[in-house]
N, CA, C and O of each residue as an XYZ file, in Angstrom:
492
protein
N     111.201     19.695     16.791
C     111.446     20.482     15.593
C     111.588     19.548     14.390
O     112.222     18.497     14.490
N     111.015     19.918     13.289
C     111.086     19.145     12.051
C     111.662     20.025     10.957
O     111.228     21.162     10.771
N     112.624     19.507     10.246
C     113.156     20.206      9.074
C     112.707     19.476      7.824
O     112.786     18.251      7.742
N     112.241     20.234      6.859
C     111.729     19.674      5.613
C     112.533     20.211      4.446
O     112.818     21.407      4.373
N     112.896     19.331      3.539
C     113.629     19.727      2.344
C     112.925     19.153      1.126
O     112.796     17.936      0.986
N     112.469     20.042      0.244
C     111.849     19.607     -1.009
C     112.905     19.480     -2.097
O     113.919     20.178     -2.085
N     112.653     18.593     -3.020
C     113.523     18.440     -4.182
C     112.704     17.898     -5.341
O     111.574     17.443     -5.163
N     113.289     17.953     -6.527
C     112.630     17.377     -7.696
C     111.993     18.371     -8.633
O     111.488     17.991     -9.690
N     112.006     19.635     -8.270
C     111.444     20.636     -9.161
C     112.318     20.851    -10.378
O     113.436     20.341    -10.458
N     111.794     21.613    -11.323
C     112.561     21.897    -12.529
C     111.686     22.431    -13.627
O     110.549     22.843    -13.398
N     112.234     22.420    -14.834
C     111.538     22.901    -16.020
C     111.070     21.695    -16.837
O     111.852     20.788    -17.118
N     109.814     21.693    -17.208
C     109.246     20.585    -17.969
C     108.257     21.141    -18.987
O     107.645     22.185    -18.759
N     108.106     20.457    -20.087
C     107.130     20.863    -21.090
C     105.726     20.465    -20.664
O     105.538     19.510    -19.910
N     104.761     21.196    -21.146
C     103.365     20.851    -20.884
C     103.098     19.418    -21.322
O     103.538     18.984    -22.386
N     102.372     18.695    -20.483
C     102.107     17.291    -20.738
C     103.100     16.358    -20.086
O     102.878     15.149    -20.030
N     104.186     16.905    -19.595
C     105.222     16.098    -18.973
C     104.933     15.793    -17.514
O     103.866     16.111    -16.988
N     105.918     15.166    -16.873
C     105.761     14.728    -15.486
C     106.973     15.129    -14.647
O     108.084     15.277    -15.155
N     106.728     15.297    -13.374
C     107.780     15.498    -12.386
C     107.361     14.800    -11.103
O     106.172     14.643    -10.828
N     108.346     14.385    -10.325
C     108.058     13.857     -8.992
C     108.817     14.688     -7.974
O     110.045     14.769     -8.002
N     108.068     15.299     -7.083
C     108.661     16.062     -5.996
C     108.824     15.168     -4.773
O     108.015     14.274     -4.522
N     109.877     15.427     -4.028
C     110.119     14.722     -2.774
C     110.214     15.718     -1.634
O     110.661     16.851     -1.811
N     109.794     15.282     -0.484
C     109.884     16.088      0.736
C     110.478     15.188      1.815
O     109.822     14.263      2.294
N     111.705     15.462      2.186
C     112.397     14.638      3.168
C     112.469     15.375      4.499
O     112.854     16.542      4.565
N     112.092     14.669      5.549
C     112.024     15.261      6.880
C     113.129     14.744      7.776
O     113.543     13.589      7.675
N     113.590     15.594      8.636
C     114.522     15.197      9.686
C     113.995     15.750     10.997
O     113.158     16.653     11.014
N     114.481     15.212     12.071
C     114.009     15.676     13.357
C     113.080     14.653     13.983
O     113.394     13.464     14.028
N     111.940     15.118     14.464
C     111.031     14.230     15.154
C     110.401     13.218     14.200
O     110.508     13.344     12.980
N     109.760     12.242     14.759
C     109.240     11.117     13.999
C     108.265     11.576     12.920
O     107.205     12.131     13.207
N     108.648     11.332     11.688
C     107.873     11.770     10.526
C     106.489     11.150     10.503
O     105.524     11.793     10.088
N     106.386      9.913     10.944
C     105.122      9.192     10.826
C     104.019      9.727     11.727
O     102.861      9.338     11.581
N     104.360     10.609     12.651
C     103.334     11.175     13.516
C     102.668     12.413     12.909
O     101.733     12.974     13.481
N     103.172     12.831     11.734
C     102.681     14.061     11.110
C     101.908     13.780      9.833
O     102.266     12.890      9.061
N     100.860     14.534      9.620
C     100.267     14.584      8.297
C     101.129     15.475      7.412
O     101.898     16.300      7.907
N     100.997     15.305      6.109
C     101.803     16.065      5.155
C     100.896     16.728      4.131
O      99.942     16.128      3.636
N     101.212     17.959      3.833
C     100.498     18.664      2.777
C     101.465     19.242      1.771
O     102.581     19.634      2.114
N     101.030     19.293      0.527
C     101.756     20.014     -0.516
C     100.931     21.250     -0.872
O      99.720     21.170     -1.076
N     101.603     22.373     -0.940
C     100.992     23.633     -1.326
C     101.812     24.226     -2.465
O     102.944     23.811     -2.708
N     101.239     25.186     -3.148
C     102.006     25.874     -4.182
C     101.632     27.346     -4.199
O     100.537     27.751     -3.809
N     102.589     28.120     -4.669
C     102.367     29.552     -4.754
C     102.916     30.064     -6.074
O     104.125     30.062     -6.306
N     102.016     30.497     -6.924
C     102.416     31.100     -8.189
C     102.736     32.573     -7.962
O     102.294     33.170     -6.980
N     103.486     33.136     -8.854
C     103.900     34.523     -8.724
C     102.688     35.442     -8.631
O     101.815     35.421     -9.499
N     102.640     36.241     -7.581
C     101.564     37.195     -7.402
C     100.269     36.617     -6.860
O      99.259     37.316     -6.788
N     100.289     35.357     -6.482
C      99.065     34.706     -5.994
C      99.259     34.184     -4.575
O     100.381     34.091     -4.077
N      98.148     33.847     -3.942
C      98.176     33.266     -2.619
C      98.676     31.819     -2.678
O      98.521     31.135     -3.689
N      99.269     31.375     -1.589
C      99.668     29.972     -1.488
C      98.403     29.130     -1.377
O      97.514     29.428     -0.580
N      98.334     28.077     -2.183
C      97.123     27.262     -2.227
C      97.435     25.796     -1.977
O      98.530     25.308     -2.257
N      96.437     25.115     -1.443
C      96.548     23.687     -1.164
C      96.555     22.903     -2.471
O      95.809     23.208     -3.401
N      97.411     21.892     -2.520
C      97.481     21.009     -3.685
C      97.037     19.589     -3.315
O      96.152     19.024     -3.959
N      97.653     19.019     -2.282
C      97.348     17.649     -1.902
C      97.787     17.416     -0.469
O      98.683     18.092      0.036
N      97.144     16.449      0.185
C      97.509     16.113      1.549
C      97.357     14.623      1.794
O      96.617     13.928      1.099
N      98.081     14.154      2.802
C      98.045     12.738      3.143
C      98.151     12.615      4.658
O      98.876     13.371      5.306
N      97.417     11.651      5.213
C      97.441     11.520      6.662
C      98.660     10.713      7.112
O      99.513     10.356      6.299
N      98.731     10.433      8.404
C      99.957      9.872      8.989
C     100.352      8.530      8.396
O     101.531      8.283      8.144
N      99.377      7.666      8.173
C      99.724      6.319      7.688
C      99.495      6.156      6.196
O      99.669      5.064      5.656
N      99.108      7.226      5.531
C      98.929      7.173      4.080
C      97.590      6.655      3.621
O      97.359      6.512      2.420
N      96.689      6.366      4.567
C      95.416      5.752      4.189
C      94.424      6.771      3.623
O      93.503      6.402      2.895
N      94.607      8.028      3.951
C      93.663      9.062      3.523
C      94.411     10.167      2.782
O      95.439     10.662      3.242
N      93.871     10.537      1.628
C      94.465     11.615      0.839
C      93.387     12.612      0.439
O      92.192     12.319      0.475
N      93.840     13.783      0.064
C      92.928     14.839     -0.373
C      93.632     15.639     -1.459
O      94.846     15.836     -1.413
N      92.850     16.102     -2.446
C      93.424     16.835     -3.567
C      92.584     18.065     -3.892
O      91.364     18.072     -3.732
N      93.269     19.091     -4.348
C      92.557     20.219     -4.919
C      91.904     19.773     -6.226
O      92.426     18.904     -6.925
N      90.771     20.369     -6.545
C      90.063     19.977     -7.767
C      90.934     20.180     -9.007
O      90.829     19.436     -9.981
N      91.782     21.184     -8.956
C      92.586     21.521    -10.129
C      93.634     20.463    -10.468
O      94.136     20.433    -11.592
N      93.970     19.597     -9.514
C      95.017     18.600     -9.768
C      94.484     17.172     -9.677
O      95.217     16.221     -9.948
N      93.234     17.017     -9.304
C      92.662     15.687     -9.115
C      92.744     14.901    -10.417
O      92.378     15.395    -11.483
N      93.230     13.672    -10.309
C      93.372     12.834    -11.489
C      94.708     12.989    -12.194
O      95.054     12.174    -13.049
N      95.466     14.027    -11.849
C      96.780     14.244    -12.478
C      97.924     14.095    -11.468
O      99.007     13.633    -11.825
N      97.691     14.476    -10.231
C      98.719     14.422     -9.187
C      98.400     13.305     -8.208
O      97.236     12.991     -7.961
N      99.449     12.711     -7.654
C      99.292     11.675     -6.640
C     100.259     11.938     -5.496
O     101.463     12.087     -5.706
N      99.722     11.993     -4.293
C     100.555     12.156     -3.119
C     100.759     10.802     -2.457
O      99.844      9.980     -2.419
N     101.951     10.573     -1.941
C     102.246      9.329     -1.248
C     103.324      9.609     -0.204
O     103.893     10.699     -0.150
N     103.584      8.619      0.607
C     104.623      8.784      1.609
C     105.272      7.447      1.925
O     104.650      6.394      1.787
N     106.511      7.497      2.345
C     107.252      6.326      2.797
C     107.816      6.690      4.166
O     108.852      7.348      4.267
N     107.131      6.261      5.209
C     107.559      6.650      6.554
C     108.916      6.058      6.926
O     109.640      6.635      7.737
N     109.259      4.933      6.352
C     110.572      4.341      6.636
C     111.707      5.225      6.108
O     112.826      5.181      6.619
N     111.410      6.019      5.089
C     112.411      6.911      4.504
C     112.196      8.365      4.916
O     112.904      9.258      4.452
N     111.218      8.597      5.790
C     110.906      9.971      6.223
C     110.664     10.894      5.027
O     111.096     12.047      5.020
N     109.976     10.378      4.033
C     109.813     11.128      2.787
C     108.377     11.049      2.282
O     107.729     10.004      2.343
N     107.910     12.169      1.788
C     106.633     12.235      1.084
C     106.900     12.631     -0.358
O     107.905     13.272     -0.665
N     105.993     12.242     -1.231
C     106.176     12.468     -2.657
C     104.936     13.130     -3.255
O     103.825     12.998     -2.741
N     105.158     13.833     -4.334
C     104.058     14.353     -5.138
C     104.383     14.032     -6.591
O     105.228     14.676     -7.213
N     103.701     13.032     -7.114
C     103.852     12.674     -8.523
C     102.923     13.553     -9.342
O     101.711     13.558     -9.127
N     103.488     14.288    -10.272
C     102.706     15.236    -11.069
C     102.771     14.820    -12.535
O     103.836     14.834    -13.151
N     101.632     14.454    -13.075
C     101.535     14.044    -14.481
C     100.671     15.034    -15.253
O      99.944     15.836    -14.666
N     100.761     14.966    -16.552
C      99.964     15.829    -17.437
C     100.046     17.285    -16.999
O      99.030     17.969    -16.868
N     101.241     17.733    -16.780
C     101.441     19.088    -16.256
C     100.971     20.136    -17.249
O     101.086     19.980    -18.464
N     100.439     21.203    -16.687
C      99.934     22.315    -17.468
C     100.724     23.579    -17.106
O     101.365     23.649    -16.058
N     100.663     24.555    -17.980
C     101.373     25.805    -17.726
C     100.917     26.412    -16.398
O     101.719     26.992    -15.666
N      99.636     26.275    -16.096
C      99.102     26.872    -14.866
C      99.551     26.151    -13.604
O      99.244     26.602    -12.500
N     100.268     25.047    -13.739
C     100.858     24.384    -12.571
C     102.177     25.034    -12.166
O     102.752     24.673    -11.139
N     102.657     25.975    -12.949
C     103.899     26.657    -12.631
C     103.786     27.391    -11.310
O     102.889     28.213    -11.125
N     104.697     27.095    -10.388
C     104.650     27.687     -9.052
C     105.844     27.191     -8.249
O     106.578     26.301     -8.679
N     106.020     27.783     -7.081
C     106.911     27.204     -6.084
C     106.073     26.247     -5.245
O     105.015     26.612     -4.733
N     106.557     25.032     -5.116
C     105.827     23.998     -4.388
C     106.478     23.806     -3.019
O     107.696     23.676     -2.898
N     105.627     23.792     -1.994
C     106.069     23.654     -0.621
C     105.450     22.403      0.005
O     104.289     22.084     -0.253
N     106.216     21.710      0.816
C     105.611     20.689      1.653
C     105.542     21.214      3.077
O     106.322     22.073      3.489
N     104.589     20.673      3.811
C     104.364     21.104      5.183
C     103.894     19.914      5.997
O     103.295     18.981      5.461
N     104.166     19.949      7.293
C     103.717     18.883      8.169
C     103.022     19.474      9.384
O     103.291     20.603      9.794
N     102.123     18.681      9.943
C     101.416     19.129     11.128
C     100.928     17.955     11.935
O     100.630     16.891     11.393
N     100.848     18.154     13.247
C     100.322     17.115     14.136
C      98.796     17.113     14.125
O      98.175     16.059     13.990
N      98.205     18.271     14.266
C      96.747     18.406     14.299
C      96.340     19.234     13.087
O      95.954     20.397     13.204
N      96.437     18.605     11.928
C      96.272     19.341     10.690
C      94.880     19.129     10.107
O      94.184     18.156     10.396
N      94.525     20.071      9.292
C      93.343     19.936      8.450
C      93.842     20.149      7.041
O      94.456     21.179      6.762
N      93.604     19.225      6.154
C      94.295     19.161      4.878
C      94.512     20.500      4.200
O      95.647     20.852      3.880
N      93.469     21.234      3.979
C      93.585     22.437      3.166
C      93.838     23.711      3.932
O      93.832     24.793      3.345
N      94.057     23.612      5.220
C      94.182     24.793      6.068
C      95.650     25.070      6.357
O      96.286     24.343      7.120
N      96.186     26.119      5.745
C      97.621     26.421      5.886
C      98.018     26.599      7.343
O      99.080     26.138      7.763
N      97.168     27.266      8.113
C      97.513     27.581      9.493
C      97.607     26.350     10.381
O      98.147     26.427     11.484
N      97.093     25.218      9.920
C      97.106     24.010     10.740
C      98.412     23.229     10.618
O      98.609     22.236     11.319
N      99.297     23.670      9.740
C     100.578     23.001      9.559
C     101.644     23.708     10.388
O     101.681     24.936     10.460
N     102.505     22.916     11.006
C     103.482     23.452     11.947
C     104.825     23.773     11.298
O     105.501     24.720     11.700
N     105.206     22.997     10.312
C     106.538     23.142      9.720
C     106.430     23.189      8.204
O     105.599     22.512      7.599
N     107.291     24.007      7.605
C     107.296     24.202      6.153
C     108.708     24.056      5.605
O     109.690     24.400      6.262
N     108.783     23.540      4.389
C     110.047     23.525      3.681
C     110.300     24.844      2.987
O     109.495     25.771      3.073
N     111.428     24.919      2.295
C     111.826     26.164      1.650
C     111.236     26.310      0.245
O     111.280     27.389     -0.345
N     110.695     25.234     -0.275
C     110.048     25.283     -1.586
C     110.956     24.850     -2.713
O     112.179     24.956     -2.622
N     110.340     24.360     -3.782
C     111.059     23.997     -4.992
C     110.274     24.512     -6.192
O     109.051     24.382     -6.246
N     110.975     25.091     -7.141
C     110.324     25.726     -8.283
C     109.953     24.683     -9.335
O     110.767     23.841     -9.713
N     108.724     24.757     -9.790
C     108.261     23.957    -10.920
C     107.816     24.920    -12.011
O     106.962     25.777    -11.788
N     108.399     24.770    -13.180
C     108.051     25.621    -14.303
C     107.617     24.735    -15.465
O     108.356     23.853    -15.903
N     106.413     24.983    -15.952
C     105.868     24.207    -17.055
C     105.775     25.115    -18.275
O     105.048     26.108    -18.265
N     106.507     24.772    -19.310
C     106.490     25.581    -20.525
C     105.339     25.131    -21.417
O     105.062     23.939    -21.554
N     104.686     26.101    -22.009
C     103.527     25.779    -22.852
C     103.929     25.659    -24.312
O     103.083     25.392    -25.165
């Protein structure tokens, strides 16, 4: 069993930055891939970014490419999502998820989810 806790969300002006953290407890974090997803009000949960077990491979949604960076520190059991040049349309609840046999953008391939953290970007 893996427990995930996101933190770092908040209110920021357009053009600003936030760094989200996802801290895992339970089984060995380094054996899992990590994905960040987001869900805006009234919309489906969508893939934002993903990173493989050792951090060598990453994937991004087109909407955030060049603005967001995903990383991980396995020694700290933590993954990060650095979000720069934030836009109003980035407003959503952001979730991290982990999976053993994951496919980056496929929600069903992730085994464990955090409770989410709200990011609000004012225009």
